[in-house]
Amino acid sequence: MKQCIKAEAFLKHLFDQERLASKAAVIVEGILAACSPRLSAIAQHMPGSEAANYKMIQRFLGQVDLTALLWRLFQADAPFVIGDPTEMPRPQARKTGYVGKLQDGKTRGYWLLLLATPFRGRALPCGFVTYSSKTIAQMQSSRNQYHWAAFDQVKALLGDKPLVLDREFSYLELLHYLVQVSVNFVIRLNLGSHPPTFYDAMGRKVPLVVGLGEQVIYHQLRYMNQVDVNVVGVWRRGHAHPLWVMSNLAPEQALAIYTARMKIEETFRDLKSLFHLDHLMNKSQRHLEQMAALVMIAFTVAALFGEALRDELYGPADSAQATPANRARRRKWQSYSGLFILLNRKFFLPAKRLRQLHSQVLTDFAHLILPLPDTT
């Protein structure tokens, strides 16, 4: 079914040159057919000679900045932006320059910090950075500076939208940075073995305490006695631990935003399980990032088409007609992502209806694309 996507029609809206859009479309259709980011697998699923295809992909990666184009997939009407770091293990990559050690200090690999906007219970990628213990040492920098580099790229697009981050980002230097660049934030607190300390306006320590089934709010606390934040904690029944969130927004708003983020499936779930992004490996970090961006572009096209397909096949049933058949359709609509349906399910739709769906999704994709910056 994925063969029904005519990638060139979509990519003409993203690339500023039709020649580049045509080349990209052939590769994207190869990515969708292979469900893999590996150049060898993609080349096998492109028309023509595998060896020629492999070289064509390599040449294309040097012709256009795909990581910059990915930012054009930022959803301007999204309520917030998610920062989602993930480990990319590469245990066999002993001689690859950008591969270092992961958090356990033993496994080889690198980190990919993905920025994404929510879309129907999942998220659409719009930017990322990669880094590792080795690149940090080579650049004489820190993990924090890679985080800031990613957020620097998105801050102009954010406006009042908050950046929603998990516990890995609850550190003082980041808070100073976000306040300095006027970015709204909602961050889950890390209350592990070394929890942060909060102070009130009088300089007194404030312990964070919430009972089971309760919610508490603290206004204008000072994180590590340096940055003003609002803090909200809730301990829902059935959960082993409470949830603590800090933000520069109103605490009730921050909790609602983070709760909405928790309902979104892990951004990398479909990228890993269906596109096997965690298998991506290139000799140079630049080519790695270029290929990752192209896979994410292919992912976005397929995700949009898959969601339209999911509605068409298993759309929510009319509540006035709660028949067993409609209930079964509703269960399938809830159980499968659109991307999973597109790539893995067998079904039949009339050719005319497929063309209508394609046209509908193409319109949605065109509306999603941010305009190219004016260079005149």
Tab-separated table of C-alpha atoms in Angstrom:
chain	number	residue	atom	x	y	z
A	1	MET	CA	0.000	0.000	0.000
A	2	LYS	CA	2.911	2.344	0.651
A	3	GLN	CA	3.601	2.219	-3.105
A	4	CYS	CA	0.540	4.441	-3.653
A	5	ILE	CA	2.415	7.454	-2.225
A	6	LYS	CA	3.802	9.586	-5.040
A	7	ALA	CA	6.621	11.204	-3.104
A	8	GLU	CA	7.581	13.725	-5.788
A	9	ALA	CA	4.190	15.458	-5.537
A	10	PHE	CA	4.859	16.054	-1.828
A	11	LEU	CA	8.518	16.981	-2.032
A	12	LYS	CA	7.966	19.653	-4.690
A	13	HIS	CA	6.465	21.680	-1.847
A	14	LEU	CA	9.527	21.162	0.354
A	15	PHE	CA	12.472	21.599	-2.049
A	16	ASP	CA	13.049	24.843	-3.921
A	17	GLN	CA	14.267	23.030	-7.062
A	18	GLU	CA	12.236	20.419	-8.944
A	19	ARG	CA	15.423	18.574	-9.877
A	20	LEU	CA	16.264	18.037	-6.210
A	21	ALA	CA	12.664	17.136	-5.395
A	22	SER	CA	12.715	14.443	-8.104
A	23	LYS	CA	15.935	12.928	-6.788
A	24	ALA	CA	14.721	13.063	-3.200
A	25	ALA	CA	11.430	11.409	-4.185
A	26	VAL	CA	13.177	8.356	-5.620
A	27	ILE	CA	15.156	7.934	-2.407
A	28	VAL	CA	12.125	8.547	-0.152
A	29	GLU	CA	10.128	5.915	-2.035
A	30	GLY	CA	13.092	3.585	-1.533
A	31	ILE	CA	13.030	4.356	2.213
A	32	LEU	CA	9.304	3.576	2.369
A	33	ALA	CA	9.772	0.335	0.436
A	34	ALA	CA	12.765	-0.792	2.507
A	35	CYS	CA	11.480	0.521	5.870
A	36	SER	CA	15.143	1.097	6.626
A	37	PRO	CA	17.595	4.004	6.843
A	38	ARG	CA	20.536	1.912	5.568
A	39	LEU	CA	21.810	3.062	2.198
A	40	SER	CA	22.331	-0.482	0.933
A	41	ALA	CA	18.725	-1.489	1.733
A	42	ILE	CA	17.319	1.691	0.194
A	43	ALA	CA	19.427	1.246	-2.972
A	44	GLN	CA	18.032	-2.278	-3.392
A	45	HIS	CA	14.465	-0.909	-3.421
A	46	MET	CA	15.111	1.861	-5.943
A	47	PRO	CA	14.717	1.265	-9.693
A	48	GLY	CA	17.908	0.479	-11.561
A	49	SER	CA	21.322	-0.745	-10.477
A	50	GLU	CA	21.920	-1.091	-6.730
A	51	ALA	CA	25.512	0.149	-7.074
A	52	ALA	CA	24.449	3.197	-9.114
A	53	ASN	CA	21.633	3.922	-6.664
A	54	TYR	CA	24.035	3.777	-3.708
A	55	LYS	CA	26.325	6.352	-5.335
A	56	MET	CA	23.355	8.518	-6.296
A	57	ILE	CA	22.209	8.645	-2.645
A	58	GLN	CA	25.686	9.605	-1.483
A	59	ARG	CA	25.921	12.385	-4.080
A	60	PHE	CA	22.468	13.679	-3.167
A	61	LEU	CA	23.363	13.925	0.528
A	62	GLY	CA	26.062	16.420	-0.453
A	63	GLN	CA	23.820	18.566	-2.654
A	64	VAL	CA	21.235	19.947	-0.211
A	65	ASP	CA	21.002	20.708	3.504
A	66	LEU	CA	18.290	18.250	4.526
A	67	THR	CA	18.544	19.101	8.220
A	68	ALA	CA	17.589	22.707	7.371
A	69	LEU	CA	14.681	21.547	5.214
A	70	LEU	CA	13.369	19.427	8.090
A	71	TRP	CA	12.670	22.625	10.049
A	72	ARG	CA	10.083	23.530	7.402
A	73	LEU	CA	7.944	20.711	8.859
A	74	PHE	CA	7.440	22.658	12.078
A	75	GLN	CA	3.676	22.831	12.784
A	76	ALA	CA	2.975	26.509	13.332
A	77	ASP	CA	-0.322	25.778	15.093
A	78	ALA	CA	1.113	23.164	17.480
A	79	PRO	CA	0.364	23.879	21.173
A	80	PHE	CA	3.903	22.981	22.287
A	81	VAL	CA	7.226	21.482	21.163
A	82	ILE	CA	8.650	18.262	22.596
A	83	GLY	CA	12.331	17.615	23.220
A	84	ASP	CA	12.994	13.866	23.194
A	85	PRO	CA	16.557	12.522	23.675
A	86	THR	CA	17.312	8.912	22.839
A	87	GLU	CA	20.374	6.681	22.952
A	88	MET	CA	21.493	5.158	19.648
A	89	PRO	CA	23.694	2.156	20.502
A	90	ARG	CA	26.506	1.251	18.065
A	91	PRO	CA	28.393	-1.541	19.829
A	92	GLN	CA	30.416	-2.518	16.716
A	93	ALA	CA	31.466	1.015	15.730
A	94	ARG	CA	34.963	0.962	17.193
A	95	LYS	CA	36.547	3.300	14.623
A	96	THR	CA	33.695	5.711	13.849
A	97	GLY	CA	34.748	9.232	14.785
A	98	TYR	CA	31.478	10.482	16.258
A	99	VAL	CA	30.613	7.350	18.274
A	100	GLY	CA	31.456	7.511	21.979
A	101	LYS	CA	30.118	5.800	25.102
A	102	LEU	CA	26.515	5.938	26.264
A	103	GLN	CA	25.273	6.661	29.770
A	104	ASP	CA	26.329	3.266	31.129
A	105	GLY	CA	29.947	4.150	30.245
A	106	LYS	CA	30.389	0.867	28.369
A	107	THR	CA	28.133	0.673	25.309
A	108	ARG	CA	29.321	2.490	22.175
A	109	GLY	CA	26.830	4.847	20.604
A	110	TYR	CA	25.626	8.427	20.319
A	111	TRP	CA	22.681	10.552	21.381
A	112	LEU	CA	19.995	12.005	19.145
A	113	LEU	CA	17.945	14.856	20.603
A	114	LEU	CA	14.761	15.111	18.540
A	115	LEU	CA	12.448	18.116	18.509
A	116	ALA	CA	8.887	17.386	17.439
A	117	THR	CA	5.356	18.774	17.467
A	118	PRO	CA	2.306	16.766	18.587
A	119	PHE	CA	0.120	15.210	15.922
A	120	ARG	CA	-2.847	12.941	16.691
A	121	GLY	CA	-1.344	11.130	19.665
A	122	ARG	CA	2.150	10.978	18.194
A	123	ALA	CA	4.644	13.580	17.047
A	124	LEU	CA	6.079	14.875	13.788
A	125	PRO	CA	9.842	15.595	13.830
A	126	CYS	CA	11.043	19.047	12.867
A	127	GLY	CA	14.674	19.151	13.997
A	128	PHE	CA	17.429	17.369	15.903
A	129	VAL	CA	21.054	17.347	16.971
A	130	THR	CA	23.424	14.408	17.448
A	131	TYR	CA	26.281	14.205	19.929
A	132	SER	CA	28.311	11.711	21.940
A	133	SER	CA	30.923	11.589	24.656
A	134	LYS	CA	33.557	11.604	21.890
A	135	THR	CA	32.222	14.652	20.013
A	136	ILE	CA	31.856	16.494	23.319
A	137	ALA	CA	35.525	15.777	24.113
A	138	GLN	CA	36.673	16.674	20.591
A	139	MET	CA	34.853	19.997	20.644
A	140	GLN	CA	35.836	20.677	24.264
A	141	SER	CA	32.172	21.381	24.933
A	142	SER	CA	29.434	19.764	27.002
A	143	ARG	CA	26.134	17.958	26.588
A	144	ASN	CA	24.417	21.163	27.657
A	145	GLN	CA	25.827	23.097	24.691
A	146	TYR	CA	24.390	20.543	22.256
A	147	HIS	CA	21.009	20.953	23.949
A	148	TRP	CA	21.257	24.719	23.581
A	149	ALA	CA	22.248	24.362	19.925
A	150	ALA	CA	19.016	22.457	19.272
A	151	PHE	CA	16.904	24.959	21.171
A	152	ASP	CA	18.624	27.878	19.422
A	153	GLN	CA	17.299	26.523	16.139
A	154	VAL	CA	13.695	26.298	17.318
A	155	LYS	CA	13.372	29.396	19.525
A	156	ALA	CA	12.530	31.697	16.590
A	157	LEU	CA	9.603	29.414	15.685
A	158	LEU	CA	8.285	28.928	19.202
A	159	GLY	CA	6.731	32.294	19.944
A	160	ASP	CA	4.731	31.740	23.137
A	161	LYS	CA	4.672	27.953	22.686
A	162	PRO	CA	6.397	26.142	25.557
A	163	LEU	CA	9.237	23.701	25.166
A	164	VAL	CA	8.204	20.491	26.961
A	165	LEU	CA	11.091	18.448	28.313
A	166	ASP	CA	11.595	15.358	30.437
A	167	ARG	CA	13.701	14.802	33.545
A	168	GLU	CA	17.051	14.785	31.709
A	169	PHE	CA	16.624	18.546	31.235
A	170	SER	CA	15.959	19.601	34.823
A	171	TYR	CA	19.353	21.237	35.353
A	172	LEU	CA	20.261	24.770	36.364
A	173	GLU	CA	22.312	25.827	33.328
A	174	LEU	CA	19.416	25.040	30.979
A	175	LEU	CA	16.986	27.064	33.071
A	176	HIS	CA	19.350	30.046	32.933
A	177	TYR	CA	19.550	29.643	29.140
A	178	LEU	CA	15.761	29.388	28.640
A	179	VAL	CA	15.140	32.457	30.790
A	180	GLN	CA	17.870	34.394	28.959
A	181	VAL	CA	16.386	33.673	25.510
A	182	SER	CA	12.762	34.120	26.713
A	183	VAL	CA	11.565	30.603	25.923
A	184	ASN	CA	8.589	29.266	27.859
A	185	PHE	CA	9.255	25.855	29.373
A	186	VAL	CA	7.521	22.938	31.054
A	187	ILE	CA	9.995	20.471	32.546
A	188	ARG	CA	9.419	17.314	34.553
A	189	LEU	CA	11.530	17.327	37.696
A	190	ASN	CA	14.215	14.765	38.378
A	191	LEU	CA	13.816	13.897	42.060
A	192	GLY	CA	16.249	10.979	42.043
A	193	SER	CA	19.255	10.478	44.284
A	194	HIS	CA	20.308	14.154	44.040
A	195	PRO	CA	17.070	16.184	43.907
A	196	PRO	CA	17.255	19.937	43.332
A	197	THR	CA	16.607	22.341	46.193
A	198	PHE	CA	13.890	24.990	46.094
A	199	TYR	CA	13.669	28.183	48.137
A	200	ASP	CA	10.909	30.684	48.855
A	201	ALA	CA	11.171	34.476	48.586
A	202	MET	CA	12.590	34.632	52.124
A	203	GLY	CA	15.435	32.275	51.250
A	204	ARG	CA	13.996	29.321	53.178
A	205	LYS	CA	14.206	25.781	51.781
A	206	VAL	CA	10.864	24.422	50.605
A	207	PRO	CA	10.421	20.626	50.635
A	208	LEU	CA	8.211	19.263	47.859
A	209	VAL	CA	5.515	17.105	49.445
A	210	VAL	CA	2.284	15.698	48.025
A	211	GLY	CA	0.008	12.962	49.324
A	212	LEU	CA	-1.530	10.106	47.361
A	213	GLY	CA	-4.554	11.372	45.459
A	214	GLU	CA	-3.578	14.999	46.031
A	215	GLN	CA	-2.295	17.943	44.023
A	216	VAL	CA	-0.141	20.767	45.385
A	217	ILE	CA	1.005	24.040	43.834
A	218	TYR	CA	3.969	26.221	44.737
A	219	HIS	CA	4.152	29.714	43.243
A	220	GLN	CA	7.398	31.594	42.671
A	221	LEU	CA	9.926	29.199	44.118
A	222	ARG	CA	13.613	29.672	43.331
A	223	TYR	CA	15.248	26.642	41.715
A	224	MET	CA	18.628	26.163	43.448
A	225	ASN	CA	17.939	29.670	44.825
A	226	GLN	CA	18.685	31.151	41.369
A	227	VAL	CA	15.786	30.830	38.887
A	228	ASP	CA	12.129	31.652	39.597
A	229	VAL	CA	9.734	28.847	38.686
A	230	ASN	CA	6.264	27.606	39.515
A	231	VAL	CA	6.029	23.999	40.681
A	232	VAL	CA	3.063	21.630	40.656
A	233	GLY	CA	2.923	18.064	41.960
A	234	VAL	CA	0.219	15.452	41.591
A	235	TRP	CA	0.121	11.874	42.864
A	236	ARG	CA	-2.556	10.015	40.994
A	237	ARG	CA	-3.956	6.803	42.387
A	238	GLY	CA	-2.526	3.739	40.692
A	239	HIS	CA	0.877	5.402	40.226
A	240	ALA	CA	3.897	4.430	42.297
A	241	HIS	CA	5.308	7.961	42.444
A	242	PRO	CA	4.041	11.525	42.135
A	243	LEU	CA	4.594	13.677	39.069
A	244	TRP	CA	6.414	16.978	39.610
A	245	VAL	CA	6.582	19.683	36.948
A	246	MET	CA	8.253	23.094	36.977
A	247	SER	CA	7.548	25.922	34.566
A	248	ASN	CA	7.551	29.660	34.032
A	249	LEU	CA	3.858	29.314	33.096
A	250	ALA	CA	0.933	29.113	35.494
A	251	PRO	CA	1.260	25.784	37.360
A	252	GLU	CA	-2.205	24.537	36.358
A	253	GLN	CA	-1.422	25.275	32.711
A	254	ALA	CA	1.976	23.578	32.994
A	255	LEU	CA	0.437	20.420	34.467
A	256	ALA	CA	-2.199	20.289	31.715
A	257	ILE	CA	0.496	20.659	29.046
A	258	TYR	CA	2.737	17.978	30.516
A	259	THR	CA	-0.225	15.626	30.980
A	260	ALA	CA	-1.042	16.105	27.275
A	261	ARG	CA	2.585	15.360	26.419
A	262	MET	CA	2.461	12.123	28.468
A	263	LYS	CA	-0.477	10.922	26.377
A	264	ILE	CA	1.642	11.217	23.241
A	265	GLU	CA	3.332	7.982	22.316
A	266	GLU	CA	7.104	8.067	22.504
A	267	THR	CA	8.274	10.030	19.481
A	268	PHE	CA	10.783	7.376	18.534
A	269	ARG	CA	8.418	4.423	18.763
A	270	ASP	CA	7.390	4.359	15.095
A	271	LEU	CA	10.723	5.745	13.874
A	272	LYS	CA	12.487	2.844	15.595
A	273	SER	CA	10.022	0.001	15.190
A	274	LEU	CA	8.793	0.768	11.652
A	275	PHE	CA	11.657	2.727	10.064
A	276	HIS	CA	14.456	1.244	12.191
A	277	LEU	CA	16.091	4.627	12.645
A	278	ASP	CA	18.188	3.152	15.442
A	279	HIS	CA	19.991	1.091	12.758
A	280	LEU	CA	21.198	4.231	10.994
A	281	MET	CA	24.971	4.307	10.601
A	282	ASN	CA	27.263	6.367	8.378
A	283	LYS	CA	31.000	6.911	8.415
A	284	SER	CA	30.664	10.687	8.828
A	285	GLN	CA	28.439	12.504	11.304
A	286	ARG	CA	27.347	14.931	8.596
A	287	HIS	CA	26.072	12.125	6.350
A	288	LEU	CA	24.433	10.486	9.359
A	289	GLU	CA	22.480	13.670	10.085
A	290	GLN	CA	21.583	14.196	6.425
A	291	MET	CA	20.218	10.652	6.179
A	292	ALA	CA	18.358	10.945	9.481
A	293	ALA	CA	16.669	14.124	8.209
A	294	LEU	CA	15.612	12.415	4.970
A	295	VAL	CA	14.180	9.453	6.900
A	296	MET	CA	12.220	11.890	9.082
A	297	ILE	CA	10.855	13.629	5.980
A	298	ALA	CA	9.769	10.239	4.613
A	299	PHE	CA	8.280	9.436	8.024
A	300	THR	CA	6.206	12.638	7.994
A	301	VAL	CA	4.781	12.020	4.514
A	302	ALA	CA	3.924	8.429	5.427
A	303	ALA	CA	2.474	9.402	8.824
A	304	LEU	CA	0.140	11.988	7.282
A	305	PHE	CA	-1.018	9.544	4.615
A	306	GLY	CA	-1.351	6.738	7.169
A	307	GLU	CA	-3.560	8.816	9.471
A	308	ALA	CA	-5.902	9.660	6.584
A	309	LEU	CA	-5.950	5.979	5.737
A	310	ARG	CA	-6.717	5.037	9.347
A	311	ASP	CA	-9.727	7.356	9.362
A	312	GLU	CA	-10.900	5.955	6.046
A	313	LEU	CA	-10.670	2.314	7.122
A	314	TYR	CA	-11.475	2.463	10.827
A	315	GLY	CA	-12.851	5.968	11.375
A	316	PRO	CA	-14.691	6.653	14.647
A	317	ALA	CA	-18.138	5.178	14.497
A	318	ASP	CA	-21.298	7.268	14.805
A	319	SER	CA	-22.336	7.034	18.462
A	320	ALA	CA	-25.944	6.728	17.330
A	321	GLN	CA	-25.019	3.553	15.486
A	322	ALA	CA	-23.003	1.640	18.100
A	323	THR	CA	-23.252	-1.670	16.289
A	324	PRO	CA	-20.775	-4.521	16.886
A	325	ALA	CA	-19.177	-3.774	13.509
A	326	ASN	CA	-18.686	-0.103	14.385
A	327	ARG	CA	-17.276	-0.999	17.786
A	328	ALA	CA	-14.789	-3.353	16.095
A	329	ARG	CA	-13.737	-0.571	13.695
A	330	ARG	CA	-13.284	1.795	16.618
A	331	ARG	CA	-11.062	-0.716	18.443
A	332	LYS	CA	-8.853	-1.055	15.371
A	333	TRP	CA	-8.695	2.739	14.982
A	334	GLN	CA	-7.461	2.976	18.577
A	335	SER	CA	-5.052	0.021	18.330
A	336	TYR	CA	-3.059	0.915	15.203
A	337	SER	CA	-1.166	4.023	14.228
A	338	GLY	CA	-1.755	5.255	10.713
A	339	LEU	CA	1.869	4.537	9.881
A	340	PHE	CA	1.549	0.926	11.035
A	341	ILE	CA	-1.571	0.485	8.900
A	342	LEU	CA	0.142	1.962	5.834
A	343	LEU	CA	3.293	-0.143	6.146
A	344	ASN	CA	2.033	-3.434	7.569
A	345	ARG	CA	-1.713	-3.973	7.096
A	346	LYS	CA	-3.351	-5.480	4.024
A	347	PHE	CA	-6.538	-3.822	2.811
A	348	PHE	CA	-8.338	-2.716	-0.328
A	349	LEU	CA	-9.585	0.687	-1.392
A	350	PRO	CA	-10.911	1.600	-4.847
A	351	ALA	CA	-8.357	3.410	-7.000
A	352	LYS	CA	-10.560	6.509	-7.210
A	353	ARG	CA	-10.776	6.756	-3.411
A	354	LEU	CA	-7.014	6.300	-3.088
A	355	ARG	CA	-6.460	9.196	-5.482
A	356	GLN	CA	-8.829	11.341	-3.425
A	357	LEU	CA	-6.975	10.472	-0.234
A	358	HIS	CA	-3.648	11.243	-1.903
A	359	SER	CA	-4.934	14.652	-3.010
A	360	GLN	CA	-6.307	15.365	0.475
A	361	VAL	CA	-3.032	14.486	2.218
A	362	LEU	CA	-1.007	16.417	-0.356
A	363	THR	CA	-3.045	19.526	0.477
A	364	ASP	CA	-2.472	18.976	4.206
A	365	PHE	CA	1.267	18.554	3.626
A	366	ALA	CA	1.471	21.725	1.519
A	367	HIS	CA	-0.260	23.695	4.296
A	368	LEU	CA	2.188	22.291	6.849
A	369	ILE	CA	5.323	23.524	5.051
A	370	LEU	CA	6.848	26.726	6.370
A	371	PRO	CA	7.963	29.140	3.625
A	372	LEU	CA	11.617	29.266	2.674
A	373	PRO	CA	13.441	32.200	4.260
A	374	ASP	CA	13.721	35.292	2.101
A	375	THR	CA	17.379	35.649	1.071
A	376	THR	CA	16.937	38.767	-1.067
